[in-house]
Amino acid sequence: MRRGNALPCGPVGRLGRRGPLGAAVCGLAVLGALLGPAGTAQAAGTAAGAADDDGDRDGLVMVLDSSGSMAGARMTAARQAVGAVVDALPDGYPTGLRVYGAGKEHGCDDTRLLEAVRPLDRDALKQAVAGVRPKGDTPIGLSLQKAAADLPEGGRRTIVLVSDGEDTCGAPEPCEVAARLAGQGADLRIDTIGFQVRGGAREQLECIAAAGHGSYYDAPDSASLVRQLTRASRLSADAYRLQGRRVTGGSAAPGAPALSPGQYTDDIGAGETRWYAVTLDAASTADLAVTAVPRPGVGAAYGDGVELRLAGTGRYPLTCGSDSAHFGQDEGAMVVGGAVSRIPSDDRDGACDKAGRYVLSVHRTSAAGSDRARWPLELRYGTERPFAAGATPAPAATRYGDPPAALTGAPYDVEGGTGFNDARRLGTGIWRDTLLPGQTRFYKVRVGWGQRLTYSADFANEPLLQGGSTASSFVATAAYGPGRQPLGDASGASQRRGYYGRPLSVGLGTVPVTWTNRWVAGGSARGARTAGEHYVAVSLGPGAAGLARNAAVRVVLRVDVAGTELAGPEYGAPARGGGSGAGDTDTTAAGAAADGGGFMTASDAVAAAAGGAVALAGVGTVVLLGRRRRDGA
């Protein structure tokens, strides 16, 4: 079985081979309800290692040009930009500020750390930048060296350099410094912002970003400086939150490390293949999902991505599953992922049904001109027990359904997760979020036996930059089951479309979740085989930075879970708990507590508004940028 499976940007879906969705899904999909002997939900595979997270060691340091050329209006604009950024960053995100050229009129050693990288202190950062008085030289190379040392060890480390000119000191040479720092590990990214620059200054800043596995942002005026610094900083803070136990894949099948059910992290270089081994029994379903997390927006080619293959290990190893997930666009890298499954055949007589050792290979394809940084990988291995002996499963549900839900009403503001691990829980309702260019947001929706998920992601008119009407990008979406297996569309909806800042919609509708869907050959039913948390990913292409006037673009999600939930997957199963019918799903306060993050349905939000909370109507004016969590949001 082969299917393109790049996350929504390249799709959280399958942008891969089918167009520019190139990129998206990520994160932990905890294996959902699995059938036990009495028809109850049981998980046979655990998420071992899923709590291991380096996110608390992430960090961002802004490096601000304070040389003589930044005096006057330029420094005023820089102060405003830094203030906007610190207001937009999440509470507690480790952030620091370094300046150069503000200590003395001449000196190539003039760089100072004004605010150490520590949990975000908005007032301290604003006060620090307010006191900067530009006067001196431009030692960019030295400042980059110092900034790298300012950041914590481990985790995602980002330097964002803002400059209105090129280095005036010459040694150390900035591009060489960036390349050397980036070569020391897979965790450092250097973005650059050119404030009213051209010629040699712009070329140098572009060189630094390329060598530092980052992106260059052009800021010809004060408004664009705010927009670009916000984008660069927010993409750092909202980067995919990897979780899992660290493992190093083998360079060949014989040296593949043995994995038990759980979640793991690794990394992979351009053109490299990693190998992992699993021991399977003769009856359980096994899902192996891989998410690759390149730095968003860095150089990428249409065919870049990952290819997965699950095979036996006998004398004549047979391929039991394969998948390929490519960006399918050349705007820039995004999260990309694939999944393979070993599903024992109904008669238990298939060549891949035997118990024993199997190996998963993950190969990374990268064009010669693409960014060469190593990509972090997140691997999830889950198993699902066989159907209860003596019971009869309900028949497969392969019929096509209605298009995504056309729900109406006022949306409720939410903030999607960075990946599977922190996906935002939603129920039936209308929800509003924002997406940065190059970003994918993740959401999770509980879908029970016999139910089907439908949703749309609607983009409204977006204010365009001058000249932005000639730019273009894409929006994309994809959905995944509890084991991160991709879900096919059964509603005729579009999962990826070109984006020009004008209204459009992408979405997906599944068939009802049925145990026997796993044996359906082809079509859209095969993935809809396990009840539990399902995942929705929505992506905005990196190219949207060339058309959108706001730092982030608005999107409204209309989510519906249709059908009566059944008590189990067996034939003739009754409604769950005497369920109330269509849309019956877990949208209770207990769900919110389990999620640990303020879960509400849209109807809950309206009720809360009547009690004194703020009701947010329509798509309205862009909301950006503050992404601070709110009580109940």
XYZ file of C-alpha atoms in Angstrom:
633
model
C 0.000 0.000 0.000
C 1.472 3.324 -1.037
C 0.122 6.741 -0.454
C 1.527 10.272 -0.357
C 1.280 11.587 3.129
C 2.904 14.929 3.628
C 1.128 16.859 6.216
C -1.280 19.534 5.530
C 1.100 21.661 4.123
C 2.142 19.527 1.799
C -0.353 18.109 3.449
C -0.949 16.791 6.410
C -2.210 14.610 4.197
C -0.855 13.752 1.195
C 0.331 16.689 -0.212
C 3.291 14.769 -0.831
C 2.968 13.460 -4.223
C -0.174 15.240 -5.115
C 0.692 18.820 -4.794
C 1.900 21.224 -2.294
C 0.465 20.177 0.865
C 3.863 19.378 1.672
C 4.015 19.243 5.135
C 2.391 18.706 8.088
C 1.262 16.372 10.537
C 2.989 15.831 13.569
C 2.877 14.557 16.974
C 1.572 11.979 19.255
C -1.595 10.175 18.324
C -2.286 8.139 21.397
C -3.670 4.820 20.256
C -7.404 5.078 20.827
C -10.039 2.649 21.814
C -9.049 -0.889 20.972
C -11.359 -3.807 21.212
C -11.047 -6.166 24.144
C -12.747 -9.459 24.880
C -16.004 -7.887 26.031
C -16.124 -5.259 23.314
C -14.586 -2.631 25.567
C -11.828 -0.265 24.432
C -8.337 -1.341 25.341
C -4.927 -0.202 24.162
C -2.452 -2.970 23.536
C 0.433 -0.611 22.864
C 1.537 2.064 25.284
C 3.152 5.417 24.594
C 6.408 4.677 26.339
C 8.745 7.598 26.414
C 6.087 10.065 25.294
C 6.711 12.232 28.320
C 10.310 12.886 27.364
C 10.197 16.408 25.933
C 13.027 18.866 25.378
C 10.587 21.740 24.954
C 11.449 23.202 28.342
C 14.965 23.804 27.004
C 13.847 25.703 23.901
C 14.982 29.282 23.575
C 14.968 32.401 21.404
C 17.432 35.276 21.423
C 16.815 38.405 19.368
C 19.986 40.117 18.143
C 19.270 43.763 17.416
C 21.427 46.085 15.306
C 22.074 49.185 17.431
C 24.845 50.670 15.334
C 24.915 54.340 14.384
C 22.821 53.857 11.261
C 19.877 52.680 13.402
C 19.550 56.024 15.232
C 16.319 57.989 15.087
C 13.228 56.602 13.356
C 14.796 53.213 12.680
C 15.403 52.513 16.354
C 11.898 53.721 17.180
C 10.561 51.176 14.708
C 12.798 48.460 16.193
C 11.512 49.178 19.700
C 7.923 48.921 18.484
C 8.692 45.645 16.736
C 10.305 44.096 19.806
C 7.346 45.221 21.915
C 4.884 43.615 19.489
C 6.859 40.385 19.499
C 7.018 40.002 23.261
C 3.273 40.631 23.464
C 2.672 37.899 20.872
C 4.956 35.210 22.313
C 3.464 32.546 24.597
C 3.682 33.090 28.328
C 6.921 31.777 29.756
C 8.678 31.118 26.436
C 12.441 31.498 27.081
C 13.449 34.729 25.321
C 16.494 37.000 25.476
C 17.795 40.184 23.834
C 21.323 40.964 22.627
C 22.403 44.196 20.944
C 25.529 45.362 19.174
C 26.831 48.844 18.507
C 25.100 50.473 21.477
C 28.024 50.639 23.904
C 30.533 52.926 22.213
C 31.062 54.867 19.012
C 33.745 52.512 17.716
C 34.574 48.947 18.608
C 34.322 45.520 17.032
C 33.881 43.914 20.459
C 30.753 45.947 21.216
C 28.009 43.395 21.805
C 25.978 43.027 24.992
C 23.341 40.678 26.348
C 20.663 43.028 27.713
C 18.235 40.304 28.787
C 19.316 36.727 29.407
C 17.330 33.886 27.835
C 14.817 33.029 30.542
C 11.047 32.603 30.889
C 9.463 35.505 29.068
C 9.462 38.767 31.024
C 7.618 41.202 28.778
C 8.196 44.306 30.884
C 11.917 43.642 31.267
C 12.429 43.176 27.529
C 10.498 46.331 26.686
C 12.438 48.335 29.240
C 15.725 46.931 27.956
C 15.089 47.898 24.325
C 13.752 51.309 25.392
C 17.154 52.115 26.865
C 19.177 51.285 23.723
C 21.002 54.260 22.157
C 22.531 53.436 18.734
C 26.012 54.777 18.160
C 28.691 52.292 17.108
C 29.918 49.664 14.649
C 28.330 46.455 13.301
C 30.089 43.321 14.634
C 27.563 40.775 13.312
C 29.897 37.758 13.284
C 30.943 38.175 16.925
C 27.346 38.838 17.993
C 26.193 35.581 16.412
C 28.908 33.673 18.279
C 27.840 35.211 21.570
C 24.133 34.699 20.859
C 24.625 30.958 20.311
C 26.296 30.767 23.725
C 23.368 32.693 25.255
C 20.947 29.907 24.366
C 20.331 26.810 26.502
C 21.837 23.490 25.513
C 19.407 21.122 23.853
C 15.893 21.849 22.696
C 15.018 24.168 19.803
C 17.382 27.114 19.718
C 16.709 30.146 17.522
C 18.621 33.331 16.803
C 16.692 36.118 15.057
C 19.039 38.823 13.754
C 17.650 42.255 12.808
C 20.051 44.496 10.895
C 19.926 47.529 8.613
C 23.396 46.951 7.177
C 26.260 44.557 6.714
C 29.054 43.649 9.093
C 31.695 46.425 9.395
C 34.285 44.430 11.305
C 35.184 41.602 8.925
C 36.345 39.103 11.485
C 34.876 36.748 12.301
C 33.092 36.609 8.943
C 29.302 36.314 9.602
C 28.429 33.658 7.022
C 31.286 31.466 8.171
C 30.177 31.866 11.775
C 26.596 30.911 10.865
C 27.742 27.801 8.987
C 30.029 26.731 11.820
C 27.326 27.188 14.470
C 24.695 25.382 12.402
C 27.082 22.492 11.840
C 27.435 21.883 15.561
C 23.985 20.310 15.951
C 20.495 19.855 14.567
C 18.893 22.213 17.048
C 20.076 25.704 16.001
C 18.382 27.983 13.475
C 19.434 31.510 12.474
C 16.799 33.752 10.882
C 17.668 37.201 9.584
C 15.564 40.300 8.950
C 16.864 43.023 6.668
C 15.415 46.387 7.698
C 15.479 48.731 4.712
C 18.480 46.973 3.182
C 19.594 46.220 -0.361
C 22.714 45.271 -2.275
C 25.588 43.810 -0.287
C 23.819 44.091 3.084
C 20.867 42.041 1.895
C 23.133 39.474 0.253
C 25.056 39.028 3.493
C 21.896 38.588 5.557
C 20.555 36.069 3.041
C 23.857 34.199 3.247
C 23.715 34.087 7.048
C 20.173 32.690 6.990
C 20.992 30.062 4.368
C 24.144 28.961 6.194
C 22.285 28.950 9.517
C 19.420 26.733 8.284
C 17.025 29.649 8.638
C 15.004 32.090 6.561
C 15.604 35.635 5.375
C 12.764 38.148 5.819
C 12.738 41.485 4.022
C 11.360 44.494 5.928
C 11.258 47.630 3.773
C 9.289 49.680 6.327
C 8.272 49.812 9.979
C 5.046 47.851 9.543
C 6.824 45.031 7.747
C 9.505 44.937 10.452
C 6.812 44.256 13.061
C 5.221 41.630 10.819
C 8.433 39.801 9.928
C 9.949 39.823 13.418
C 6.654 38.517 14.793
C 6.533 35.733 12.210
C 10.109 34.626 12.789
C 9.746 34.654 16.573
C 6.370 32.942 16.623
C 7.489 30.167 14.278
C 10.251 29.483 16.781
C 7.956 29.474 19.802
C 5.252 27.440 18.023
C 7.581 24.834 16.548
C 6.455 21.216 16.580
C 6.709 19.846 20.119
C 8.568 16.579 19.780
C 8.070 13.907 22.408
C 9.559 10.485 22.863
C 12.481 8.428 24.045
C 15.713 9.101 22.173
C 16.854 6.321 19.826
C 19.437 6.130 17.046
C 18.318 4.264 13.957
C 20.676 1.763 12.399
C 22.525 2.356 9.138
C 21.312 -1.029 7.834
C 18.697 -3.632 8.728
C 21.025 -5.897 10.761
C 21.931 -3.033 13.098
C 18.379 -1.713 13.583
C 17.545 -1.017 17.249
C 14.560 -2.937 18.623
C 11.520 -0.802 19.442
C 8.712 -1.693 21.801
C 5.320 0.015 21.508
C 5.789 3.664 22.332
C 7.128 6.922 20.957
C 10.682 7.838 20.008
C 12.783 10.679 18.582
C 15.745 10.522 16.214
C 17.154 12.662 13.383
C 18.043 12.054 9.767
C 20.382 13.697 7.261
C 19.887 14.414 3.577
C 20.047 11.189 1.552
C 20.272 9.053 4.704
C 18.302 5.907 5.580
C 17.505 4.926 9.171
C 16.448 1.413 10.217
C 14.350 0.247 13.183
C 13.186 -3.241 14.205
C 9.911 -4.419 15.746
C 8.786 -7.845 16.863
C 5.190 -8.594 15.850
C 2.850 -11.376 16.862
C 0.662 -13.191 14.370
C -2.641 -11.492 15.182
C -2.279 -7.833 16.243
C -2.398 -4.803 13.977
C 0.764 -2.682 14.139
C 0.942 0.991 13.136
C 4.305 2.687 12.612
C 4.143 6.414 11.957
C 7.047 8.768 11.258
C 6.920 12.565 11.390
C 9.847 14.577 10.020
C 10.220 18.115 11.338
C 12.433 20.350 9.165
C 12.756 24.030 10.001
C 9.669 25.717 8.536
C 10.211 27.685 5.359
C 13.822 26.737 4.635
C 14.862 25.807 1.090
C 13.057 22.732 -0.220
C 12.284 21.078 -3.550
C 9.025 19.554 -4.760
C 10.252 15.972 -4.369
C 11.918 16.345 -0.963
C 10.478 14.194 1.818
C 10.597 10.766 3.404
C 9.908 7.239 2.172
C 8.887 4.452 4.562
C 9.031 0.694 4.071
C 8.048 -2.094 6.458
C 9.464 -5.496 5.531
C 10.072 -8.944 6.922
C 13.557 -10.202 7.717
C 13.654 -13.697 6.273
C 15.859 -14.908 3.433
C 13.496 -13.282 0.952
C 12.119 -10.273 2.866
C 8.705 -9.217 1.654
C 7.499 -5.612 1.733
C 4.483 -5.472 4.041
C 3.752 -1.763 3.719
C 5.194 1.362 2.154
C 4.453 5.062 2.109
C 6.016 8.190 0.669
C 5.468 11.724 1.911
C 6.923 14.585 -0.107
C 6.475 18.340 0.143
C 4.904 18.586 -3.280
C 5.820 22.280 -3.429
C 8.959 24.414 -3.458
C 7.848 27.345 -1.284
C 9.711 25.985 1.726
C 9.989 23.030 4.079
C 7.174 22.058 6.406
C 6.365 19.153 8.686
C 5.994 15.986 6.647
C 5.052 12.472 7.697
C 4.048 8.991 6.675
C 2.710 5.791 8.187
C 2.792 2.071 7.454
C 0.695 -0.671 9.038
C 0.866 -4.429 9.346
C -2.789 -5.503 9.328
C -3.162 -9.284 9.557
C -5.433 -10.637 6.854
C -8.908 -11.826 7.764
C -7.993 -15.461 7.129
C -4.553 -15.129 8.826
C -2.906 -16.643 5.764
C -0.993 -13.659 4.404
C 2.777 -13.567 3.867
C 3.099 -10.752 6.426
C 0.853 -12.401 9.032
C 3.613 -14.454 10.600
C 5.018 -13.616 14.003
C 8.632 -12.467 14.048
C 11.055 -9.618 13.444
C 10.213 -6.868 10.955
C 12.196 -3.777 10.012
C 11.082 -0.233 9.237
C 13.312 1.840 6.960
C 13.023 5.632 6.735
C 14.781 7.334 3.837
C 15.120 11.092 3.387
C 15.171 12.496 -0.140
C 16.639 16.004 -0.582
C 17.519 17.848 -3.771
C 21.024 19.269 -4.134
C 19.876 22.860 -3.577
C 17.684 22.140 -0.546
C 18.569 22.959 3.043
C 20.967 20.316 4.377
C 20.192 20.488 8.090
C 19.343 17.234 9.800
C 15.631 16.738 10.359
C 14.320 15.694 13.767
C 12.142 12.577 13.536
C 9.306 11.440 15.756
C 8.392 7.757 15.522
C 5.303 6.185 16.982
C 4.791 2.437 17.216
C 1.390 1.229 18.391
C -0.285 -2.177 18.386
C -3.955 -3.112 18.392
C -5.305 -6.395 19.697
C -7.231 -8.739 17.420
C -11.005 -8.811 17.479
C -12.562 -10.645 20.405
C -12.938 -14.367 19.810
C -16.497 -15.472 19.213
C -17.775 -11.996 18.323
C -18.755 -10.779 14.859
C -17.585 -7.329 13.744
C -19.981 -4.932 12.076
C -19.650 -4.856 8.274
C -17.350 -2.374 6.604
C -18.778 1.099 5.986
C -17.524 2.228 2.593
C -20.307 4.464 1.350
C -19.636 8.049 0.414
C -21.130 10.635 2.692
C -22.120 14.256 2.805
C -19.627 17.085 2.260
C -18.023 18.740 5.297
C -20.376 20.271 7.807
C -22.031 23.554 6.833
C -22.513 24.703 10.412
C -23.469 28.333 11.018
C -23.082 30.618 13.991
C -20.422 32.600 15.809
C -16.957 30.985 16.026
C -15.138 30.455 19.288
C -11.440 31.365 19.455
C -8.983 28.514 19.999
C -5.281 27.947 19.489
C -4.335 24.742 17.727
C -1.435 22.592 18.840
C 1.979 22.384 17.225
C 1.557 18.672 16.474
C -0.101 15.473 17.598
C 1.320 15.682 21.115
C -0.403 18.940 22.051
C -3.284 18.938 19.547
C -6.177 21.094 20.732
C -9.310 19.122 21.603
C -12.464 20.204 19.772
C -16.030 18.944 19.585
C -18.842 19.644 17.165
C -18.940 23.391 16.601
C -17.333 26.393 14.924
C -13.835 27.440 15.906
C -11.489 30.261 14.887
C -7.686 30.243 14.821
C -4.811 31.926 12.976
C -1.974 30.432 10.927
C 1.459 31.840 10.216
C 2.926 31.276 6.743
C 4.701 27.912 6.865
C 2.746 26.707 9.902
C 0.520 23.712 10.564
C -1.965 23.634 13.433
C -3.285 20.390 14.964
C -6.616 19.565 16.579
C -8.122 16.365 17.964
C -11.727 15.217 17.819
C -13.190 12.147 19.473
C -14.967 9.872 16.972
C -16.733 6.757 18.232
C -17.702 3.457 16.622
C -20.218 4.035 13.840
C -19.543 7.779 13.688
C -17.968 9.832 10.933
C -15.930 13.027 11.102
C -16.552 15.909 8.713
C -14.953 19.332 8.836
C -14.031 22.346 6.737
C -11.296 24.953 7.165
C -12.529 28.258 5.765
C -10.237 31.142 4.874
C -11.795 34.614 4.416
C -10.653 37.689 2.514
C -7.184 38.575 3.762
C -5.712 42.108 3.571
C -2.941 41.949 0.967
C 0.430 43.600 0.753
C 0.987 46.127 -1.990
C 1.733 43.931 -4.981
C 0.506 40.894 -3.049
C -2.257 40.266 -5.557
C 0.325 38.662 -7.834
C 1.648 36.319 -5.111
C 0.229 32.902 -4.338
C 0.550 30.053 -1.895
C -1.622 27.132 -0.774
C -3.744 25.904 2.099
C -4.131 22.224 2.921
C -5.581 19.837 5.440
C -5.405 16.190 6.424
C -6.965 13.928 9.027
C -5.538 10.958 10.930
C -6.842 8.097 13.020
C -5.724 7.224 16.561
C -2.664 5.359 15.248
C -1.758 8.317 13.006
C -2.930 6.426 9.961
C -4.109 8.884 7.279
C -7.841 9.081 6.682
C -9.239 9.242 3.179
C -11.963 11.652 2.084
C -15.368 10.156 1.309
C -17.236 13.417 0.708
C -15.707 14.913 -2.419
C -14.097 17.765 -0.501
C -10.797 19.394 -1.519
C -7.859 18.807 0.805
C -5.529 21.289 -0.875
C -6.119 24.458 -2.849
C -4.113 27.383 -4.194
C -4.359 30.468 -1.970
C -4.414 34.083 -3.129
C -5.832 35.809 -0.060
C -9.429 35.338 -1.222
C -12.116 33.165 0.394
C -11.775 29.423 -0.034
C -12.360 26.232 1.879
C -10.612 22.889 2.298
C -11.924 19.943 4.261
C -12.573 16.245 4.584
C -15.321 13.779 5.425
C -14.660 10.199 6.516
C -16.740 7.052 6.309
C -18.133 5.753 9.638
C -15.504 4.167 11.886
C -15.846 0.382 11.553
C -13.471 -2.424 12.571
C -13.710 -4.238 9.243
C -12.757 -1.138 7.250
C -9.153 -2.282 7.746
C -9.667 -5.004 5.129
C -11.172 -2.754 2.466
C -8.964 -2.679 -0.604
C -8.235 0.873 -1.687
C -10.714 3.719 -1.440
C -11.266 6.003 1.534
C -12.382 3.483 4.162
C -9.197 1.628 5.122
C -7.924 4.125 7.682
C -11.264 4.627 9.479
C -10.902 1.490 11.576
C -10.397 2.515 15.214
C -12.569 4.605 17.535
C -10.941 7.279 19.674
C -9.096 10.560 19.206
C -8.800 11.565 15.557
C -6.506 14.331 14.394
C -7.017 17.247 12.033
C -4.109 19.255 10.625
C -4.479 22.543 8.743
C -1.540 24.170 6.943
C -0.704 27.483 5.297
C 2.116 27.558 2.749
C 5.300 29.597 3.366
C 4.560 31.650 0.251
C 1.678 33.372 2.046
C 4.311 35.657 3.587
C 4.490 37.352 0.177
C 0.804 38.219 0.022
C -0.628 38.636 3.544
C -0.408 42.035 5.213
C -1.076 40.623 8.672
C 1.468 38.457 10.430
C -1.049 35.613 10.696
C -3.978 34.551 8.516
C -7.435 33.769 9.916
C -9.121 30.393 9.532
C -12.517 29.142 10.744
C -12.993 25.411 11.426
C -16.470 23.875 11.182
C -16.365 20.466 12.861
C -19.107 17.855 13.016
C -19.170 14.288 14.349
C -22.186 12.654 12.743
C -24.047 9.465 13.567
C -25.021 7.610 16.690
C -22.038 6.326 18.643
C -22.172 2.579 19.184
C -21.055 0.782 22.334
C -18.515 -1.282 20.403
C -17.436 -2.528 16.978
C -19.360 -5.800 17.092
C -22.325 -6.527 14.859
C -25.578 -5.220 16.315
C -23.895 -3.128 19.029
C -26.375 -0.833 20.824
C -26.017 2.929 21.048
C -23.392 3.943 23.574
C -25.050 4.761 26.882
C -28.353 5.292 25.158
C -26.691 8.016 23.100
C -28.737 10.869 21.722
C -27.884 10.304 18.065
C -26.098 12.445 15.516
C -23.144 14.315 16.805
C -23.099 12.428 20.105
C -19.516 12.747 21.272
C -17.454 13.435 24.361
C -17.894 17.180 24.788
C -18.236 17.284 28.546
C -16.341 19.136 31.234
C -14.675 15.813 32.066
C -13.139 15.922 28.598
C -11.725 19.331 29.365
C -10.137 18.127 32.575
C -8.590 15.143 30.825
C -7.160 17.428 28.169
C -5.679 19.765 30.739
C -6.445 22.727 28.557
C -9.864 24.268 28.660
C -12.040 22.283 26.249
C -15.410 23.673 25.207
C -17.884 23.047 22.472
C -19.097 25.998 20.443
C -22.479 25.811 22.173
C -20.689 25.932 25.544
C -18.937 29.099 24.389
C -22.213 30.775 23.505
C -23.661 29.843 26.878
C -20.589 31.213 28.607
C -20.964 34.448 26.694
C -24.498 34.823 28.017
C -23.047 34.573 31.512
C -20.683 37.469 31.040
C -17.859 36.083 28.905
C -16.990 37.761 25.616
C -18.762 36.362 22.542
C -16.605 36.584 19.429
C -18.762 36.977 16.346
C -17.891 36.449 12.716
C -14.453 36.287 11.275
C -14.185 40.015 11.798
C -10.959 41.934 11.929
C -7.727 39.989 12.233
C -7.112 39.053 15.794
C -3.531 38.175 15.842
C -1.036 37.764 17.554
C -1.237 37.314 21.203
C -1.258 33.596 21.623
C -1.482 33.568 25.376
C -3.697 30.853 26.715
C -6.946 32.027 28.208
C -9.036 30.409 30.884
C -11.545 28.219 29.113
C -10.199 29.014 25.637
